Coordinates of C-alpha atoms and ligand atoms in Angstrom, one line a residue:
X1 CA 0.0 0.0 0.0
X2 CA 1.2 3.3 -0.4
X3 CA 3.0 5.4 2.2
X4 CA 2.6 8.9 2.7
X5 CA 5.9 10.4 4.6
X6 CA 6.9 13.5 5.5
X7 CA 9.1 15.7 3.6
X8 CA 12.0 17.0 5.4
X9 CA 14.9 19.0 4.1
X10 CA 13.9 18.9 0.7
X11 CA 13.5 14.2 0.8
X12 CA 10.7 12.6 1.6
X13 CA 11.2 11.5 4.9
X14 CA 9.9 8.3 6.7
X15 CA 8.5 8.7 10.1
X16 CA 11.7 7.8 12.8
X17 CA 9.9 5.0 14.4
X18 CA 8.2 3.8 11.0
X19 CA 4.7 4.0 12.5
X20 CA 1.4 4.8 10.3
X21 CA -2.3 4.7 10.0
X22 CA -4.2 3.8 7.4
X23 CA -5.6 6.9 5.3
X24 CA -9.1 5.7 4.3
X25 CA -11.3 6.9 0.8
X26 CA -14.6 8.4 2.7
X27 CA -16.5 7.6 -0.3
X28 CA -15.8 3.7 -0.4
X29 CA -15.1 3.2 3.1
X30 CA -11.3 1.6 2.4
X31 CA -8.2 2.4 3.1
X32 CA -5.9 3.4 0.1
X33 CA -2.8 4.5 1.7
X34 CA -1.0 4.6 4.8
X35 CA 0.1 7.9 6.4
X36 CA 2.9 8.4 8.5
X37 CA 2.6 9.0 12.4
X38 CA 5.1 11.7 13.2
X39 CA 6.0 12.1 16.4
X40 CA 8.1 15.2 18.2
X41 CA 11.5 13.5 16.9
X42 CA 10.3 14.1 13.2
X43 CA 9.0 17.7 14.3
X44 CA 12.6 18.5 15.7
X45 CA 14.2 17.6 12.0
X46 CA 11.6 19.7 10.3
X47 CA 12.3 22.7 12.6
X48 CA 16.4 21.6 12.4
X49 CA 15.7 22.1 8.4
X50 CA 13.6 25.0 8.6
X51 CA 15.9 27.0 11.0
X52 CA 19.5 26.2 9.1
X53 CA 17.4 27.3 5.5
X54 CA 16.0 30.3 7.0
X55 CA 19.1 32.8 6.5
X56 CA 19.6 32.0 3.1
X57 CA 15.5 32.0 2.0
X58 CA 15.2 35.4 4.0
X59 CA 18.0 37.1 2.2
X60 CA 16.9 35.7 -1.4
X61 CA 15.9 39.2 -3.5
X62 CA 12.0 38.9 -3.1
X63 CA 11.9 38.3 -7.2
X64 CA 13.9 35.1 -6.9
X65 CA 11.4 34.1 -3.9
X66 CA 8.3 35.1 -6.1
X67 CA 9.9 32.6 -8.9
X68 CA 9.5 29.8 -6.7
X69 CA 6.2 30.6 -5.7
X70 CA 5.1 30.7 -9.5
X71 CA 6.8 27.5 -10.2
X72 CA 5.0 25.7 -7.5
X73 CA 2.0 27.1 -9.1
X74 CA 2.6 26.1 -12.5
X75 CA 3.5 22.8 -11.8
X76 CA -0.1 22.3 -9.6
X77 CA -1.4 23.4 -12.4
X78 CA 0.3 21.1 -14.7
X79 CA -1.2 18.0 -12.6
X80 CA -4.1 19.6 -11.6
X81 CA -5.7 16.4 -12.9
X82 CA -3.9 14.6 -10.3
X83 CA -4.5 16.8 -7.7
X84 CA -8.0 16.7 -8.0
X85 CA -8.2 13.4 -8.3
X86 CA -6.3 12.8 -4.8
X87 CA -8.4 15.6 -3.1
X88 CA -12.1 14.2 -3.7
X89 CA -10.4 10.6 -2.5
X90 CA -9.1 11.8 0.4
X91 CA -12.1 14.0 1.5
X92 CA -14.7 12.4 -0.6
X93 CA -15.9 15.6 -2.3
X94 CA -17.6 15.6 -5.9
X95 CA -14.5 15.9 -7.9
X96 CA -15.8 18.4 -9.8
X97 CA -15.4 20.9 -6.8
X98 CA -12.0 19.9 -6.5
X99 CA -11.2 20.6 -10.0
X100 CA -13.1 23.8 -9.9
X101 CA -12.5 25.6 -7.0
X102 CA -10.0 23.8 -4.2
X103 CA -7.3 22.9 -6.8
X104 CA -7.3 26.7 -8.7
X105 CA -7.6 28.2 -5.7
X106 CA -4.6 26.8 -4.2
X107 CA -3.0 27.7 -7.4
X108 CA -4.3 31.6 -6.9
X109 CA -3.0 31.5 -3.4
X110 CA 0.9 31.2 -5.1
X111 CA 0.6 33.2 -7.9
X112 CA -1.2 36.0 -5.3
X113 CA 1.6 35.9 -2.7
X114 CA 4.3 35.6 -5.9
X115 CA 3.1 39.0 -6.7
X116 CA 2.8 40.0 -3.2
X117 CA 6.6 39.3 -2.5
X118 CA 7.6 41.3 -4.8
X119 CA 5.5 44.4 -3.9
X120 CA 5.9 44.2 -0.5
X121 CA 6.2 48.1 1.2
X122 CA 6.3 49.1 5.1
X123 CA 5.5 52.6 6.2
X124 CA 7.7 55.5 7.0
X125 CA 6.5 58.4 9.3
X126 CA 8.1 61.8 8.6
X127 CA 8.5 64.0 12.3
X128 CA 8.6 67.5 9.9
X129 CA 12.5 68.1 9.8
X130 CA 12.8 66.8 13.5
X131 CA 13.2 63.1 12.1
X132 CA 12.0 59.8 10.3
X133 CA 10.7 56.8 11.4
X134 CA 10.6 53.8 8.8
X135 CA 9.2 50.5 9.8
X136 CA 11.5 47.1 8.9
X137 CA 9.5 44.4 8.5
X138 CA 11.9 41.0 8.8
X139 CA 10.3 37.7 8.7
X140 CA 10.0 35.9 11.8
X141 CA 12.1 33.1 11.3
X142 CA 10.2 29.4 11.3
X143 CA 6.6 28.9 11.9
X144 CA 4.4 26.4 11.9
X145 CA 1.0 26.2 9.3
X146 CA -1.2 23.7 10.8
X147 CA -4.6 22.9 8.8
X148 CA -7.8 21.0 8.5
X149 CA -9.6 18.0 6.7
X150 CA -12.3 20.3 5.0
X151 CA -10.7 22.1 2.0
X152 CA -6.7 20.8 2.7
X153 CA -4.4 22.1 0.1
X154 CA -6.2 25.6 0.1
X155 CA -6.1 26.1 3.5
X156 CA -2.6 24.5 3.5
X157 CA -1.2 27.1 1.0
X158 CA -3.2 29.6 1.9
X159 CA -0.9 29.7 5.0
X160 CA 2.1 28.5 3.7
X161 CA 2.2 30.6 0.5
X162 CA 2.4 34.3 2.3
X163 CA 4.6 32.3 4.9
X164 CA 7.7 32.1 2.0
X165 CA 6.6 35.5 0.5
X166 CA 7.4 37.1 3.3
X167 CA 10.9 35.2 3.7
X168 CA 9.7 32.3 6.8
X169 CA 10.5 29.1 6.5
X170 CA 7.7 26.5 7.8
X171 CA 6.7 23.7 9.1
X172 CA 3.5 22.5 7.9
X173 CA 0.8 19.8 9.2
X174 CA -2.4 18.7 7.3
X175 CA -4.9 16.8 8.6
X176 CA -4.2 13.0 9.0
X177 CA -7.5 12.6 7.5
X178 CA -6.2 14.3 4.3
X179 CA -2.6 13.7 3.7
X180 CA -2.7 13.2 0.3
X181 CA -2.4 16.4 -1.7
X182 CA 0.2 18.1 0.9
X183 CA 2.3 14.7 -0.3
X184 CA 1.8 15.7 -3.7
X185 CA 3.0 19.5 -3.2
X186 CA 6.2 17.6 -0.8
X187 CA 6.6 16.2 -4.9
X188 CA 6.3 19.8 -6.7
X189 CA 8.4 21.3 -4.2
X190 CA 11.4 18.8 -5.0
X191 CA 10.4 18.9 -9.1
X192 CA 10.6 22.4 -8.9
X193 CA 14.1 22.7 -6.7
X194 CA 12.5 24.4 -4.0
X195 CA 15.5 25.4 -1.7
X196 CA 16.0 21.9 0.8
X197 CA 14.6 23.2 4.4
X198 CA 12.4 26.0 2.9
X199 CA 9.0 24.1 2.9
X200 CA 8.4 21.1 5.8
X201 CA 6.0 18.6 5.7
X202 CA 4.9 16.3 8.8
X203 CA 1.8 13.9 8.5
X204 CA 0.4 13.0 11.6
X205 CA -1.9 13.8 14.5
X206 CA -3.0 16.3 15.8
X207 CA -2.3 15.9 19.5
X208 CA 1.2 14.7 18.8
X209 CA 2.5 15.6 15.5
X210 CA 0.4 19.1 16.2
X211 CA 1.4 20.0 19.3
X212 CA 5.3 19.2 18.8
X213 CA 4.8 22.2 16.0
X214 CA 2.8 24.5 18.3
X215 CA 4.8 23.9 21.2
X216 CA 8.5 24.3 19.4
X217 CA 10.3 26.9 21.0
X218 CA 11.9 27.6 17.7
X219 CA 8.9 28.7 16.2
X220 CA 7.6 32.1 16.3
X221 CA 4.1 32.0 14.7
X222 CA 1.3 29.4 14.4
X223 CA -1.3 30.0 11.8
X224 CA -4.1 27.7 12.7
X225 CA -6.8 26.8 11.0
X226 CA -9.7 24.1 12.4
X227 CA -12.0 23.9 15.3
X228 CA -12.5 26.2 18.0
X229 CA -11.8 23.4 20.9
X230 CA -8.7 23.2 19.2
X231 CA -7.7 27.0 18.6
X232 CA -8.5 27.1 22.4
X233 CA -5.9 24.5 23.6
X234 CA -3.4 26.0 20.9
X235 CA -3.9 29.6 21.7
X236 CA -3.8 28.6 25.5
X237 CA -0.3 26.4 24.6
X238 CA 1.4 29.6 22.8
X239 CA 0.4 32.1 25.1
X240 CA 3.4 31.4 27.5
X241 CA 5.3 31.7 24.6
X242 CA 4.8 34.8 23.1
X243 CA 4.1 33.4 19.7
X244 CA 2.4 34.9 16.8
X245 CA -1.2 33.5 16.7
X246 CA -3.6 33.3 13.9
X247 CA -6.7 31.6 14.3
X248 CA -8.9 30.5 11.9
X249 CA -11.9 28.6 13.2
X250 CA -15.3 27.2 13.4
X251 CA -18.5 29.1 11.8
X252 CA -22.2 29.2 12.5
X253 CA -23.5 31.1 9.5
X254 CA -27.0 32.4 8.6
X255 CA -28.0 33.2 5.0
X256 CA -30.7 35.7 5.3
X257 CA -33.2 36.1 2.7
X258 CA -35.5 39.3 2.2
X259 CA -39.1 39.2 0.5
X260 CA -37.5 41.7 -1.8
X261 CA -34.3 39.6 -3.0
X262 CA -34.2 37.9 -6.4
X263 CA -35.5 35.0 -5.7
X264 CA -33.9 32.5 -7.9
X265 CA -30.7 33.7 -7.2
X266 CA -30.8 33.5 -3.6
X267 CA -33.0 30.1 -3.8
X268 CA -30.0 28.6 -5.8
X269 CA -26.8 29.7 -3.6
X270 CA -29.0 29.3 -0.4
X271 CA -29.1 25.5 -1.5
X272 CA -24.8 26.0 -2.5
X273 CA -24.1 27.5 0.5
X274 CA -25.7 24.6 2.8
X275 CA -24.5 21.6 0.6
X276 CA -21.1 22.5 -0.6
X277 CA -18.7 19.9 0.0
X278 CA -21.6 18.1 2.0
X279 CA -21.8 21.2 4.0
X280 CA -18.3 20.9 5.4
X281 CA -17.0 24.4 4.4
X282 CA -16.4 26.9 7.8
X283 CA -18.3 29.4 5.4
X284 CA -21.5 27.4 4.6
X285 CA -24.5 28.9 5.0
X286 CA -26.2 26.6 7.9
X287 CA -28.9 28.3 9.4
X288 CA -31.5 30.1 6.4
X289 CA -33.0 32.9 8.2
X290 CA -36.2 34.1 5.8
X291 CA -38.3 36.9 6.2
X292 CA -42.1 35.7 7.4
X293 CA -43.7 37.0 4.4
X294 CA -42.1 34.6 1.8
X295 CA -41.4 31.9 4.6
X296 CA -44.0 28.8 3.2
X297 CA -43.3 29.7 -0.5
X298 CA -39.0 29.4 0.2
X299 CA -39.2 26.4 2.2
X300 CA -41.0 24.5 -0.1
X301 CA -38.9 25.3 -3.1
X302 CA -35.5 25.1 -0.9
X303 CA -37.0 21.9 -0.1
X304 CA -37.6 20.6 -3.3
X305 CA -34.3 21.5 -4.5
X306 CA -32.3 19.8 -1.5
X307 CA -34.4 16.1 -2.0
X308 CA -33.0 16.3 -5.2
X309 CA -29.5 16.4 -4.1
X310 CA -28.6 13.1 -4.0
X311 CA -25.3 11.6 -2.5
X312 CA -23.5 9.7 -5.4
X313 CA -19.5 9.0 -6.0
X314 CA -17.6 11.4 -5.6
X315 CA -15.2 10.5 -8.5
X316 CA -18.2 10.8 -11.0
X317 CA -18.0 14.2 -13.3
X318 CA -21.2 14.7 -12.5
X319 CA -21.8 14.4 -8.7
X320 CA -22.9 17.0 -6.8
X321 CA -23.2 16.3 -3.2
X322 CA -20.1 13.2 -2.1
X323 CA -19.4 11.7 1.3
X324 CA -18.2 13.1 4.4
X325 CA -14.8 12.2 6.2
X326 CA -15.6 9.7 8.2
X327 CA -17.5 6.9 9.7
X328 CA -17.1 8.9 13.3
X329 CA -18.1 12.4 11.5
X330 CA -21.1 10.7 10.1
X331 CA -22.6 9.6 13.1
X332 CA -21.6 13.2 15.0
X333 CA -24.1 14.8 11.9
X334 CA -26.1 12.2 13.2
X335 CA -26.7 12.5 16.5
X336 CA -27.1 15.9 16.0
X337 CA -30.4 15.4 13.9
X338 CA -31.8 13.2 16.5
X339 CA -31.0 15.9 19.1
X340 CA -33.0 18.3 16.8
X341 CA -35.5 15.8 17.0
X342 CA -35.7 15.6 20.7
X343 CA -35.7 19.5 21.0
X344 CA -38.9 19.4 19.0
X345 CA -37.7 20.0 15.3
X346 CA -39.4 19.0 11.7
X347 CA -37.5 16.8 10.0
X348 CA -38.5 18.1 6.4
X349 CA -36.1 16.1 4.0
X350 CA -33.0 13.7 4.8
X351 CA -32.3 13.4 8.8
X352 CA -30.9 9.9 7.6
X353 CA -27.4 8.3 6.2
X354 CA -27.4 6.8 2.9
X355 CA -26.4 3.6 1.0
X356 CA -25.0 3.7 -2.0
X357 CA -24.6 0.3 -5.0
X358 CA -21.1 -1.1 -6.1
X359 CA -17.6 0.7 -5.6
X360 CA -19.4 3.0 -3.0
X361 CA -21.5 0.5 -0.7
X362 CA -19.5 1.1 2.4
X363 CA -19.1 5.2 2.2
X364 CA -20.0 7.5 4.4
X365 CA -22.7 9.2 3.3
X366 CA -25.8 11.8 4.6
X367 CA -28.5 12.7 3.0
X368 CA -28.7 16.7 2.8
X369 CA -31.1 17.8 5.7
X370 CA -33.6 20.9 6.2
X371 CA -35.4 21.4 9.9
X372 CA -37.4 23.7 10.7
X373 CA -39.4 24.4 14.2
X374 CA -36.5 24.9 16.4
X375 CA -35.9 27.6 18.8
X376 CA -32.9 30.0 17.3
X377 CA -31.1 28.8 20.9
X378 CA -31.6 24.7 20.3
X379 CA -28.8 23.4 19.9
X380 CA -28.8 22.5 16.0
X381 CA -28.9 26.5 16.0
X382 CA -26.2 26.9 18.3
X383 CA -23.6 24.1 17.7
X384 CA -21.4 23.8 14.2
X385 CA -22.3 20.4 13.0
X386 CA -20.4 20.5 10.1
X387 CA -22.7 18.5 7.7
X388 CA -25.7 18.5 5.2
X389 CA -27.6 20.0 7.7
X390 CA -30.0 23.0 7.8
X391 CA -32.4 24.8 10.0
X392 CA -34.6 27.2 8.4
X393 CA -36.0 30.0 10.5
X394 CA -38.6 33.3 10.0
X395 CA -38.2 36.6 11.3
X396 CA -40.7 39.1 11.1
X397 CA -38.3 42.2 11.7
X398 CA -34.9 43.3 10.9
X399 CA -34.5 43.6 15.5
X400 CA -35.6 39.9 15.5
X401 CA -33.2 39.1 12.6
X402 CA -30.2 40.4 14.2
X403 CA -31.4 38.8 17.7
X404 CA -31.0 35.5 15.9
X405 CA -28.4 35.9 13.4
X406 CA -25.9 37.1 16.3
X407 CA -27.6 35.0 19.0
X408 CA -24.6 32.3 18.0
X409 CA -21.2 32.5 20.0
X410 CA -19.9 32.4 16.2
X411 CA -19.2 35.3 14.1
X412 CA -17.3 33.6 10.9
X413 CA -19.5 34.8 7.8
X414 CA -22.9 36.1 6.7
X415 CA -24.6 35.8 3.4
X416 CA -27.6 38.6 2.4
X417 CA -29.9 38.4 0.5
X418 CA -31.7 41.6 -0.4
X419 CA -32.3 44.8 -3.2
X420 CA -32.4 47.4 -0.5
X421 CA -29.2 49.2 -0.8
X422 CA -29.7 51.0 2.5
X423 CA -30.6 47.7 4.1
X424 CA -27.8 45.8 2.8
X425 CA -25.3 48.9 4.3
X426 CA -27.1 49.1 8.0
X427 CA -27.0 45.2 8.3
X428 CA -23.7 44.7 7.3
X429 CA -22.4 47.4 9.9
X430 CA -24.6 45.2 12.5
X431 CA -24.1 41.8 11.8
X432 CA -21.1 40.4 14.1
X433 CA -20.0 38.9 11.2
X434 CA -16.3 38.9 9.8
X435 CA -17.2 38.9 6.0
X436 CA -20.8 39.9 5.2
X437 CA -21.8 38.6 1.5
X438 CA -24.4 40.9 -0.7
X439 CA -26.2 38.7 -2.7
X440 CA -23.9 36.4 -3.3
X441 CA -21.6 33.9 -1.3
X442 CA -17.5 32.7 -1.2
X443 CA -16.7 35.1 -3.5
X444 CA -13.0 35.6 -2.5
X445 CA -10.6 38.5 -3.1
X446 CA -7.2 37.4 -1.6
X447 CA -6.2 41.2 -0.8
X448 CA -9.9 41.7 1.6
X449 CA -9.8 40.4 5.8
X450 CA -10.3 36.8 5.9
X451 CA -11.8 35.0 9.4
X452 CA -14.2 35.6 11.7
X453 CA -15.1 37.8 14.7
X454 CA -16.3 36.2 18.2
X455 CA -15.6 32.1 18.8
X456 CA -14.5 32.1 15.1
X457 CA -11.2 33.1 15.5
X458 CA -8.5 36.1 15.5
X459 CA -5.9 38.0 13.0
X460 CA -8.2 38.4 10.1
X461 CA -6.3 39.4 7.5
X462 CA -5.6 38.8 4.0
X463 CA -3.5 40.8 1.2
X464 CA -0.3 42.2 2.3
X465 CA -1.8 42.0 5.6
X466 CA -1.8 37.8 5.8
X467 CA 2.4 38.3 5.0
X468 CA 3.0 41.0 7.4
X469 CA 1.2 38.2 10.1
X470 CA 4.9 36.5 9.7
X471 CA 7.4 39.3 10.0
X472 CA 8.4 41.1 13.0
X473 CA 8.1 45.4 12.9
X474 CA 10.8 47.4 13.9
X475 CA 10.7 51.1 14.3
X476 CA 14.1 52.4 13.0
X477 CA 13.5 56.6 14.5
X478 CA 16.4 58.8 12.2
X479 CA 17.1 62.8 13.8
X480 CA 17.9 64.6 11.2
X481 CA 20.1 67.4 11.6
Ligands
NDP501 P1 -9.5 20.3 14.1 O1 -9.4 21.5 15.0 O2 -9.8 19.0 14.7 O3 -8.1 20.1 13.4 C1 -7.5 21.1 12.6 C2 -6.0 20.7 12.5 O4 -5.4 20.9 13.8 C3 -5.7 19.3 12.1 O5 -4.5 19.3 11.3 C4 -5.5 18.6 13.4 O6 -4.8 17.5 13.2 C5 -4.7 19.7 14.2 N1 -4.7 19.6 15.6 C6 -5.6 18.9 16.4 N2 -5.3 19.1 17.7 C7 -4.2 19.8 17.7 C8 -3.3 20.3 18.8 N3 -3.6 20.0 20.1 N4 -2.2 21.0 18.5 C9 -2.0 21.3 17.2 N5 -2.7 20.8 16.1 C10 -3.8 20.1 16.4 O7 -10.5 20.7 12.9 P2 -11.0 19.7 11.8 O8 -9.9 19.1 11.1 O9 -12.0 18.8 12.4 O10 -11.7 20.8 10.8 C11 -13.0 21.2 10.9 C12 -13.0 22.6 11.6 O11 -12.2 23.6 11.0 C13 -14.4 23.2 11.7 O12 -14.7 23.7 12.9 C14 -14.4 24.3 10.7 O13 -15.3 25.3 10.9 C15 -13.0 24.8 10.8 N6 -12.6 25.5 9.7 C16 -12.4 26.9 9.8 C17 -12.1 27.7 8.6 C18 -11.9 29.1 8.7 O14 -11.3 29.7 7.8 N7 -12.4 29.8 9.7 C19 -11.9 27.0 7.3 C20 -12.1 25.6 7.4 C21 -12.4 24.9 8.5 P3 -5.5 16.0 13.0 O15 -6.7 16.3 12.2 O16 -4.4 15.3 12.3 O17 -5.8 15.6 14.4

């Protein structure tokens, strides 16, 4: 079967003690590969790497560090094909999706920060004639880029990528759940001569593998992205430490739909928003907050829509809706519907797993799943549950709206739906939200904040902002005369 090591120093490394797990297809069940079990001896010859590469990446000319950047991205793009194909096993998304938008994205996130290196300014502050400050931004030496399951090699490089530009070295972690596509970049890093040390990958666990990298004293910043349990214990782990901390985490999100919005529009990326990725996105919209007026006549077509969204393999050019990551993670979605249930909630489509014929009889899959009748403060309202799993809920007025759309201890992203110009402006300075969408949802500009506000995390930035997260400011104050 075949392994998937780390990549240390420029090799691919095998784990010191030569342990693994095995890396299972969601969509069939199986495993396909075996993924190394790192340990904090592996971590220490990641950070050894990263450390002795870091004088010589820093003091590259930022054009020469922008060149490697656009390799790696050409090359993804040159096996994009393969990419994809190893990010809808691994996760069991519709391939499709990975073809579309997790692959090219990834790719964006090199070519942005290419470009980013290279144009790179700090400030200067002028005194009059008294003096001159300037501001040196120098990167902070290693860090560590630890990310999640859900969307791996985009959240990977979305980390990584502004990481080099800005002259870091890094140690990276994906998800054990979804080694595969960080082993493919491990590949495109040494097709492509990527400096040896520049760029380290460990596979493992999070509780070992994770918190070696978080807990290095040799790192200076974590950029985390993945549940907010886990951001606690991390943020609580650095704090001691005076580390850099960005925090990327869970989401709660309401797509709101006014009486006034076009309807067919909003219908349509109301039903994306909830069943992307089978709902496993931080940004999916999973609570649908509509206006009381057009309440019956939504439901029933959002309804419609979502029995129609069948679970099928995720390897099939045409699949829309795949499995989720695992046996565990189904029955968590699960439990979650029965608890909706219990709290007194209508069960309107799905609320049950699914069984697929042939290659797929053993996947993990859920049928996509509307509620309605629950309290905004039920639990299925409160609690991410990171499936094919909505709650639909009316409001009369925009007081009540905002009552339940912040009622959440979330604040990751909001989706609008609405033609009132003036209502779109007073709502978006009101919902505790840290990127409101207009009409329209996960449209991404690299240079706007990313993240959330509240339980969703901290250090929302993106543009030059996400590369000045890795270097250290230093006022430099000149007299003159
Ligand atoms: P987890 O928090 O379980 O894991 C995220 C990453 O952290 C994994 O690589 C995990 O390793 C690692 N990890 C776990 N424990 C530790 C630790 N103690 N120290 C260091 N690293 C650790 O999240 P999931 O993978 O389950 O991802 C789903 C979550 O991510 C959802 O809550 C989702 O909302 C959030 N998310 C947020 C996004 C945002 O931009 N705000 C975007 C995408 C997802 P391992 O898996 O190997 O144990």
């Amino acid at each position: 079967m075949q392994k998937i090591d780390n990549f240390i120093n420029g090799k691919i490394t095998p784990p010191k003690d030569k342990e693994y797990m095995p890396n299972y297809e969601p969509a069939t069940g199986e495993a396909y590969s075996e993924v190394a079990l790192s340990k904090k001896e592996d971590v220490e010859e990641a950070v050894a790497a990263a450390q002795s590469a870091f004088k010589s990446w820093s003091c590259l000319p930022s054009e020469k560090r922008a060149s490697y950047l656009q390799a790696i991205a050409n090359r993804i793009e040159e096996h994009l094909e393969d990419f994809a194909q190893a990010e809808s096993k691994d996760t069991g998304k519709p391939i499709s999706l990975a073809r579309t938008v997790d692959i090219p994205r990834a790719i964006s996130n090199f070519r942005f920060f290419a470009a980013a290196a290279i144009q790179f300014a700090s400030e200067a502050h002028p005194m009059d004639t008294r003096a001159i400050n300037y501001t040196l931004r120098q990167p902070v030496g290693v860090v560590g880029c630890i990310s999640p399951w859900n969307l791996p090699l985009y959240l990977l490089t979305w980390k990584i990528a502004p990481a080099l530009a800005a002259g870091c070295t890094v140690v990276a972690k994906p998800s054990e759940l979804t080694p595969m596509t960080a082993f493919l970049l491990s590949k495109v890093c040494q097709e492509i001569e990527l400096p040896a040390g520049v760029l380290n990958i460990i596979q493992g666990k999070g509780n070992e593998a994770g918190a070696a990298i978080t807990g290095h004293p040799q790192i200076k910043a974590i950029s985390f992205t993945g549940g907010t349990a886990t951001g606690a214990t991390i943020a609580a782990q650095v704090a001691t430490q005076f580390k850099k901390l960005s925090l990327e985490l869970g989401g709660k999100n309401p797509t709101i739909i006014f009486e006034d919005c076009d309807y067919a529009d909003a219908l349509q990326t109301a039903i994306s928003a909830a069943f992307s990725n089978q709902g496993q996105i931080c940004l999916c919209g999973s609570r649908i907050l509509i206006q009381a007026s057009i309440y019956e006549k939504f439901r029933n077509d959002f309804v419609a829509l979502a029995q129609n969204l069948l679970p099928q393999d995720p390897l099939l050019p045409e699949t829309k809706l795949g499995a989720v990551i695992s046996k565990e993670h189904q029955q968590k979605i699960l439990s979650y519907i029965q608890i909706a249930r219990q709290e007194g909630g209508k069960i309107l489509c799905g609320g049950n797993s699914i069984v697929l014929e042939g290659r797929c009889q053993n996947g993990w899959f859920v049928a996509p799943t509307v509620i309605e009748g629950l309290d905004y403060t039920c639990t299925a309202n409160q609690e991410e549950i990171f499936g094919p799993v909505v709650t639909l809920l009316p409001f009369e007025t925009e007081e009540e709206l905002l009552q339940i759309a912040n009622g959440t201890p979330y604040g990751l992203a909001a989706n609008l739906w609405t033609n009132n110009l003036k209502r779109a402006h007073r709502l978006g300075a009101l919902l505790e939200f840290g990127i409101i969408w207009v009409n329209c949802w996960m449209l991404r500009d690299l240079r706007t904040p990313f993240g959330g506000v509240k339980n969703s995390g901290l250090g929302r930035e993106g543009g030059f902002e996400a590369m000045r997260f890795f270097t250290e400011p230093k006022n430099i104050c000149i007299k003159l005369g």
